[in-house]
Short mmCIF file of C-alpha atoms in Angstrom, two decimals:
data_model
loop_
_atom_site.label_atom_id
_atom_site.label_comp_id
_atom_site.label_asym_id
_atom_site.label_seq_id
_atom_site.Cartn_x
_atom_site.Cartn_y
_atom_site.Cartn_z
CA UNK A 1 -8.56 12.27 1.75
CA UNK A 2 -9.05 15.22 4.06
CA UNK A 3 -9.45 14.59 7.36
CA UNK A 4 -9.82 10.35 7.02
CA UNK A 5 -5.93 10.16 7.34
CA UNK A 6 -5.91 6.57 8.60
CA UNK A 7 -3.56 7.94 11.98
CA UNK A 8 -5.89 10.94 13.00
CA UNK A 9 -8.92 7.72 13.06
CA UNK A 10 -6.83 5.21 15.27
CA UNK A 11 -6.44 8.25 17.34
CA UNK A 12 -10.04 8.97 17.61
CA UNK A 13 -10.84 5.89 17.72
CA UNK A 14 -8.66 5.50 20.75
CA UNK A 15 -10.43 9.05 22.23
CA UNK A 16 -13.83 7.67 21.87
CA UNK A 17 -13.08 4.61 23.87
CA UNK A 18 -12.51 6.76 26.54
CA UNK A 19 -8.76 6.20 27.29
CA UNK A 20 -6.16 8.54 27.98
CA UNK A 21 -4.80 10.80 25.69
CA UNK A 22 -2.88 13.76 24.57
CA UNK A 23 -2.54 15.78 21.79
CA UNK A 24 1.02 16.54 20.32
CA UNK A 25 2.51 19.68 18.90
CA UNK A 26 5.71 20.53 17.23
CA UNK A 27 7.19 24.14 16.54
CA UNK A 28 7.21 24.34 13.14
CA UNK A 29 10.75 25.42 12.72
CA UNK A 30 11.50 21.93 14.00
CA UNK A 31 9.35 19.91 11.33
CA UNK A 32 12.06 19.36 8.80
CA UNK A 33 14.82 18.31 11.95
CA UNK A 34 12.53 15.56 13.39
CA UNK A 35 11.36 14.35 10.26
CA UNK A 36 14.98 13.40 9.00
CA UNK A 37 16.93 13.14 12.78
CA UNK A 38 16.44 10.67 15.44
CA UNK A 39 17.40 13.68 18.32
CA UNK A 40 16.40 12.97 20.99
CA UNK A 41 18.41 10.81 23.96
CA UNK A 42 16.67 7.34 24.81
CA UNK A 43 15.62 7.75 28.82
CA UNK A 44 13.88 5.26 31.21
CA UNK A 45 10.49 6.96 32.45
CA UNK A 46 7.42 5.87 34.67
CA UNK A 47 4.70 6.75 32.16
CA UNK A 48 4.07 4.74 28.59
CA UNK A 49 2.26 6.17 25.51
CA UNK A 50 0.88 4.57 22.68
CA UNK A 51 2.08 6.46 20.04
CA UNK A 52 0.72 5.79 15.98
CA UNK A 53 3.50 5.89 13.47
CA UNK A 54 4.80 5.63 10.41
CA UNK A 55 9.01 4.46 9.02
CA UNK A 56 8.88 6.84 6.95
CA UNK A 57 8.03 9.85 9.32
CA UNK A 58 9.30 7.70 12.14
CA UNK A 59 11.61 10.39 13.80
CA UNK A 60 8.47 13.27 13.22
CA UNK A 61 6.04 10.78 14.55
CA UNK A 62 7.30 9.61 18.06
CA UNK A 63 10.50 12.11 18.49
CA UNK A 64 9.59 14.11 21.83
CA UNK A 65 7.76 11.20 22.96
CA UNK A 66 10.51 8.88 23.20
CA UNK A 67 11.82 11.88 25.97
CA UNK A 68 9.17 12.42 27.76
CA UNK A 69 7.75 8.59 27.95
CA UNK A 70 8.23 5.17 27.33
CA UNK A 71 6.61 4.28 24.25
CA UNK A 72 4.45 1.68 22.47
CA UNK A 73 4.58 2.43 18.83
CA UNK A 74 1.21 1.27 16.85
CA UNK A 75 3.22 1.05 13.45
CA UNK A 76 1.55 1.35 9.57
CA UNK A 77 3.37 0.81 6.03
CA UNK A 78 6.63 -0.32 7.49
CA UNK A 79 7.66 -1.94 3.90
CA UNK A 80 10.67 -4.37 3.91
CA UNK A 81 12.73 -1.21 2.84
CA UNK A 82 12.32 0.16 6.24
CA UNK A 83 13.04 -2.96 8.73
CA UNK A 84 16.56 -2.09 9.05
CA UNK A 85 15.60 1.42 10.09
CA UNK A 86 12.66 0.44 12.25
CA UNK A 87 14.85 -2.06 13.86
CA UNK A 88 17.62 0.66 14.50
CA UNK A 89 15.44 2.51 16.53
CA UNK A 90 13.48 -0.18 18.32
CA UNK A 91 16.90 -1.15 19.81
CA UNK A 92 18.07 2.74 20.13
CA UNK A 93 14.72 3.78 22.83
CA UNK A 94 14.35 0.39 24.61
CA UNK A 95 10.98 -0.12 23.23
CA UNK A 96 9.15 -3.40 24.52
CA UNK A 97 5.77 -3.76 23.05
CA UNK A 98 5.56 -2.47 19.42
CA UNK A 99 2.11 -3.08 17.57
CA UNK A 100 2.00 -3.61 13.73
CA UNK A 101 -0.57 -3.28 11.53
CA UNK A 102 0.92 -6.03 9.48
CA UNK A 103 1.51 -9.67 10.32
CA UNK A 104 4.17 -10.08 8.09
CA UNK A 105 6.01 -6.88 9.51
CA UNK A 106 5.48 -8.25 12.93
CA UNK A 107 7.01 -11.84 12.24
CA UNK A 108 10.06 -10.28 10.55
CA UNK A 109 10.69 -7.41 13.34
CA UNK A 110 10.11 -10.48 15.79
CA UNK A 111 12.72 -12.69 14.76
CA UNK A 112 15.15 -9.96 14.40
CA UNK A 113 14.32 -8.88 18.23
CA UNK A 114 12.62 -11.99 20.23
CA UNK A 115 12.72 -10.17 23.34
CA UNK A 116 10.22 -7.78 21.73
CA UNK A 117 6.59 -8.17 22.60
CA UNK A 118 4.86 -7.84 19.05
CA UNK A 119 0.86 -7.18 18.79
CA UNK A 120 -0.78 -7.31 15.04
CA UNK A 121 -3.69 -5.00 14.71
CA UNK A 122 -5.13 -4.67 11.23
CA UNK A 123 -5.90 -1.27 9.83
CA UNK A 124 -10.00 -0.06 10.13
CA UNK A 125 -11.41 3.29 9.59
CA UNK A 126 -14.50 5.00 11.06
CA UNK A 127 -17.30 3.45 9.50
CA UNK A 128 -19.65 6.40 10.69
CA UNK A 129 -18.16 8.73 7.76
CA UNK A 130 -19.49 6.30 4.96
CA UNK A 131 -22.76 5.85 3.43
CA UNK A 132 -24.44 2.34 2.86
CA UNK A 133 -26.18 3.62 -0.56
CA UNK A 134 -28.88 2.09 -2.37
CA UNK A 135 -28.71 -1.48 -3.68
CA UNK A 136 -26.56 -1.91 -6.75
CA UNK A 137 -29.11 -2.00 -9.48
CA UNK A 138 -29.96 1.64 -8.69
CA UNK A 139 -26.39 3.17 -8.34
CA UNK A 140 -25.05 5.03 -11.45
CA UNK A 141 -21.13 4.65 -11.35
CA UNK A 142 -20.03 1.19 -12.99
CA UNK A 143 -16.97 1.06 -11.91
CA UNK A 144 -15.08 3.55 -9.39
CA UNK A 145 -11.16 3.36 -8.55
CA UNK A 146 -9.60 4.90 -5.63
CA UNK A 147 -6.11 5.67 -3.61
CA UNK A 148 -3.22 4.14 -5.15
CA UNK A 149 -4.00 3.59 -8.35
CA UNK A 150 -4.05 -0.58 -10.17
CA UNK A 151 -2.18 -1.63 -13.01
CA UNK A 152 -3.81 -4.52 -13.36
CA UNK A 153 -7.41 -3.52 -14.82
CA UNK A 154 -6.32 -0.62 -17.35
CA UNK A 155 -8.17 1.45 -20.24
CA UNK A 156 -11.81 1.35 -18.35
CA UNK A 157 -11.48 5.21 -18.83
CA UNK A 158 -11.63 4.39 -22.64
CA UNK A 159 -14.90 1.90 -22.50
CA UNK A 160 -17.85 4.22 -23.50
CA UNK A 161 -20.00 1.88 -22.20
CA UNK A 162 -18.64 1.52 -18.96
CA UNK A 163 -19.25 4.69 -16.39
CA UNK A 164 -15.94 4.88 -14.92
CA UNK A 165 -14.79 7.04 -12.02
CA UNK A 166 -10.72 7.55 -10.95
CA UNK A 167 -10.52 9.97 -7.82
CA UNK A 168 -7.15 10.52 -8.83
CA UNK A 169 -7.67 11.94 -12.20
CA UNK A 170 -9.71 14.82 -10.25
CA UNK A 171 -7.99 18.15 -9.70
CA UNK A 172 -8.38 18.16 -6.41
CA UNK A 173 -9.29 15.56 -4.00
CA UNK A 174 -13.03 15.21 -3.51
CA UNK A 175 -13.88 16.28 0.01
CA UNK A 176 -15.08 13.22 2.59
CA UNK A 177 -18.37 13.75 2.35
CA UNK A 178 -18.14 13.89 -1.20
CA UNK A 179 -16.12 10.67 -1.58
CA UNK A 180 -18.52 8.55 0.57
CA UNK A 181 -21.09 9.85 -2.05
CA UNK A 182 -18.79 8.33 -4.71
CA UNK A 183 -18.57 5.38 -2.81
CA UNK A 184 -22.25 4.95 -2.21
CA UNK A 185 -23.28 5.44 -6.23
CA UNK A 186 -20.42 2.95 -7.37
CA UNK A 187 -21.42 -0.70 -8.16
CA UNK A 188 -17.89 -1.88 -8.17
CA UNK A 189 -14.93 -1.00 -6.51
CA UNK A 190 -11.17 -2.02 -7.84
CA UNK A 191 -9.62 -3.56 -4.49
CA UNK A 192 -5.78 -4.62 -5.24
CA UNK A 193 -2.92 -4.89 -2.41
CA UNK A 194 0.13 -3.43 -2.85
CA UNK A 195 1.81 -6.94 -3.25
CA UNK A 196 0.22 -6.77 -6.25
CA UNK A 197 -0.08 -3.32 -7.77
CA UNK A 198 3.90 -2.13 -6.50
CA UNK A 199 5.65 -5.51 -5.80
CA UNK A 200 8.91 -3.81 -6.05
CA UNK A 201 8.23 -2.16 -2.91
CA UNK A 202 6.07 -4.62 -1.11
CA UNK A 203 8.23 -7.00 -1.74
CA UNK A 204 5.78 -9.94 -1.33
CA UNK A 205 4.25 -8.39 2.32
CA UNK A 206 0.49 -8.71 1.48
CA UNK A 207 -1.50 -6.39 3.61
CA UNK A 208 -5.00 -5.33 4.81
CA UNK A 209 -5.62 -1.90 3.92
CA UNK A 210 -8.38 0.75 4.75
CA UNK A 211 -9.74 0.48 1.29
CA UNK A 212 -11.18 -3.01 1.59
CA UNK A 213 -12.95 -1.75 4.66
CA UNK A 214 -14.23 1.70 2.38
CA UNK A 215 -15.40 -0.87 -0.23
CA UNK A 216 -17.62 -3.01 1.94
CA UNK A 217 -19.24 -0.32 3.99
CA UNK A 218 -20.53 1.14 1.44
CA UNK A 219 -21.89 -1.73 -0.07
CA UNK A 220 -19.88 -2.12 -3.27
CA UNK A 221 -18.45 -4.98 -4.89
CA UNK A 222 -14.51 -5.21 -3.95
CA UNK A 223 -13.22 -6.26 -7.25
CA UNK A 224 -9.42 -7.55 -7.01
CA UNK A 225 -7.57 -9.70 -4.49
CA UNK A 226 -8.19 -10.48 -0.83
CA UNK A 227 -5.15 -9.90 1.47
CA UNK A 228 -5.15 -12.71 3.62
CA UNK A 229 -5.38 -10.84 6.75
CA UNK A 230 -8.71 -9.63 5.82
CA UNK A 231 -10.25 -13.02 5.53
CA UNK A 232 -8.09 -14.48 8.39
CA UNK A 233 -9.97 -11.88 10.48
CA UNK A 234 -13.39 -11.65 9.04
CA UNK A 235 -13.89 -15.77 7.89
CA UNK A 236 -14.36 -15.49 4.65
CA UNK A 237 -13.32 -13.75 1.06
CA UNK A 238 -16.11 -10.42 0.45
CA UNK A 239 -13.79 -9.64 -2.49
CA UNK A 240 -14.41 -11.37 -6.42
CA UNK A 241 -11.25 -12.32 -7.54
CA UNK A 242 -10.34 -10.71 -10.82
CA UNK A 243 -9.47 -13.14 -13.38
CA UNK A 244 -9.80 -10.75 -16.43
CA UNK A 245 -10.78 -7.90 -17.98
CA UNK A 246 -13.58 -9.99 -19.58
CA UNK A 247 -15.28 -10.86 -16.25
CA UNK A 248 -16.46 -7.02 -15.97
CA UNK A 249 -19.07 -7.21 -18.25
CA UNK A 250 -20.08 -10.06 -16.60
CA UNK A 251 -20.56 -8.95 -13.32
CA UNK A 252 -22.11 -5.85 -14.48
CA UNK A 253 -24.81 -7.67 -16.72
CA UNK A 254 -25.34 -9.99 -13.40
CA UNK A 255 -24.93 -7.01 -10.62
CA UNK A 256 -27.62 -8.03 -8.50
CA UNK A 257 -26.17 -11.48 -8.33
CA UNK A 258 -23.63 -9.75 -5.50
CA UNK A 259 -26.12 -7.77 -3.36
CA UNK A 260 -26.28 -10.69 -0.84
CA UNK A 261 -22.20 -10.35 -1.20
CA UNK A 262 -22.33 -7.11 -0.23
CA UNK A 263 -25.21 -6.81 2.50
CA UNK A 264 -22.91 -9.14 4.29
CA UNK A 265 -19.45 -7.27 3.96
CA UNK A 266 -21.14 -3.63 5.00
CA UNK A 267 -22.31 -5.55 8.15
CA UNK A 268 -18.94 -7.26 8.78
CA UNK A 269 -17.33 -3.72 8.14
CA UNK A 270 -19.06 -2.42 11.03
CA UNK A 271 -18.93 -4.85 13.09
CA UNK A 272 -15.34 -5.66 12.47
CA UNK A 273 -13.77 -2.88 10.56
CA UNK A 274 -14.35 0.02 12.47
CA UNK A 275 -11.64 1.89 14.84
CA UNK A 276 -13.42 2.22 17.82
CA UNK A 277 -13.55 -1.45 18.01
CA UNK A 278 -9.99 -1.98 16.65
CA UNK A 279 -8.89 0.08 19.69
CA UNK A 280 -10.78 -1.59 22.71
CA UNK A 281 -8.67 -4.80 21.23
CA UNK A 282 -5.32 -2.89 21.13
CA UNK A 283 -6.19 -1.60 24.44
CA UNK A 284 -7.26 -5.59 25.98
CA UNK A 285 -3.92 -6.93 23.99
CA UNK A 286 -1.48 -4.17 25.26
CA UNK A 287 -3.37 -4.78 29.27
CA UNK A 288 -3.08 -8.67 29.00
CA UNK A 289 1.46 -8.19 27.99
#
């Protein structure tokens, strides 16, 4: 969604804490080169940047500043397809302290480089750009379904009864304001991890992901799977664990059964879940190696 791209958040996140920064900039003739080329030479400098990337833009994401600095990459979505690469390049610019946001990334990347000092940090987002909305008797969306799509919970676009919402049947993505309003007016919210909904490319990595924390700050009921990592972290399971198609009508009939469910999770989210929070930790973690 525009402008809640999960690395421009960690990065504000990071600004707001009042730590260094600086903002980077590539000539656009170059885009296409550093997105597919690892160019530039690996060099041993004074100064260290954290840098936030992704595998699959790795070579876009931290190219000049593996030249100008040494760098700490904060790294997201780095599925098992993309250890080999990952690894590559780890080796390739020296780097000593990588940070993941998944555990099970970090343990593999660990054994395959135990000199390398490894930090898990969990995704968040800024909890300031969602609403808390009224208390789920009084919101008019049964059901709403966002991001990557589930294909686990099908054909709720074909229940009449059901009020049904799918931001990616829209024709163009709502705007963020306008999506926190969709959030806020939903009772239920489908909450899968990719483990479950693409296992072919997760390839059994089971991962917190910014739409558990969307869910609960905004108050409503994460309907799925927990990732493990998100009750690890928080103590307990906010999410109801789908057992069938059956159980919607269920919780719907019974909504305000949840409402203590989900006063609790929006006050985890922001006390857990949001980035200027996640990056005081990164910044204590990174201090203390």
């Amino acid at each position: 969604y525009d402008g809640l791209n999960f690395k421009d958040k960690a990065f504000n996140g990071w600004k707001n804490a009042n730590f260094p920064f600086t903002n980077g900039f590539y000539p656009r003739i170059l885009h296409s080169i550093l997105f597919r080329y690892d160019i530039f030479p690996t060099l041993r400098k004074k100064e260290t940047r954290l840098i936030f990337v992704q595998p699959v833009s790795l070579y876009f994401d931290a190219s000049i500043s593996v030249l100008s600095h040494n760098v700490i990459p904060y790294i997201w979505d780095c599925w098992p397809c993309y250890y080999d690469k990952l690894e590559r390049w780890l080796t390739k610019h020296k780097v000593e302290i990588a940070v993941f946001s998944f555990d099970q990334e970090r343990k593999e990347i660990q054994k395959r480089l135990p000199q390398l000092k490894t930090i898990h940090c969990p995704e968040a987002i800024d909890t300031s750009a969602y609403q808390k909305g009224k208390d789920l008797q009084s919101r008019p969306t049964d059901v709403i379904e966002f991001g990557r799509n589930n294909n686990i919970i099908t054909g709720l676009d074909k229940k009449e009864k059901i009020r049904y919402i799918n931001t990616s049947l829209y024709s163009e993505r709502p705007s963020d304001e306008k999506f926190a309003e969709l959030l806020a007016n939903a009772k239920i919210a489908i909450c899968f991890p990719k483990s479950i909904t693409h296992p072919n490319i997760a390839q059994g990595v089971e991962t917190l992901t910014q739409r558990f924390w969307e869910a609960m700050v905004s108050r409503c009921v994460p309907w799925g799977h927990c990732p493990k990592e998100l009750s690890d972290l928080i103590g307990y399971n906010p999410v109801i664990e789908y057992k069938d198609e059956n159980q919607l009508d269920e919780m719907l009939c019974n909504i305000e059964r949840y409402q203590s469910l989900v006063d609790r999770n929006h006050e985890t989210a922001i006390r857990i879940g949001d980035w200027n929070k996640r990056m005081q930790y990164l910044h204590d973690e990174i201090c203390i190696l």
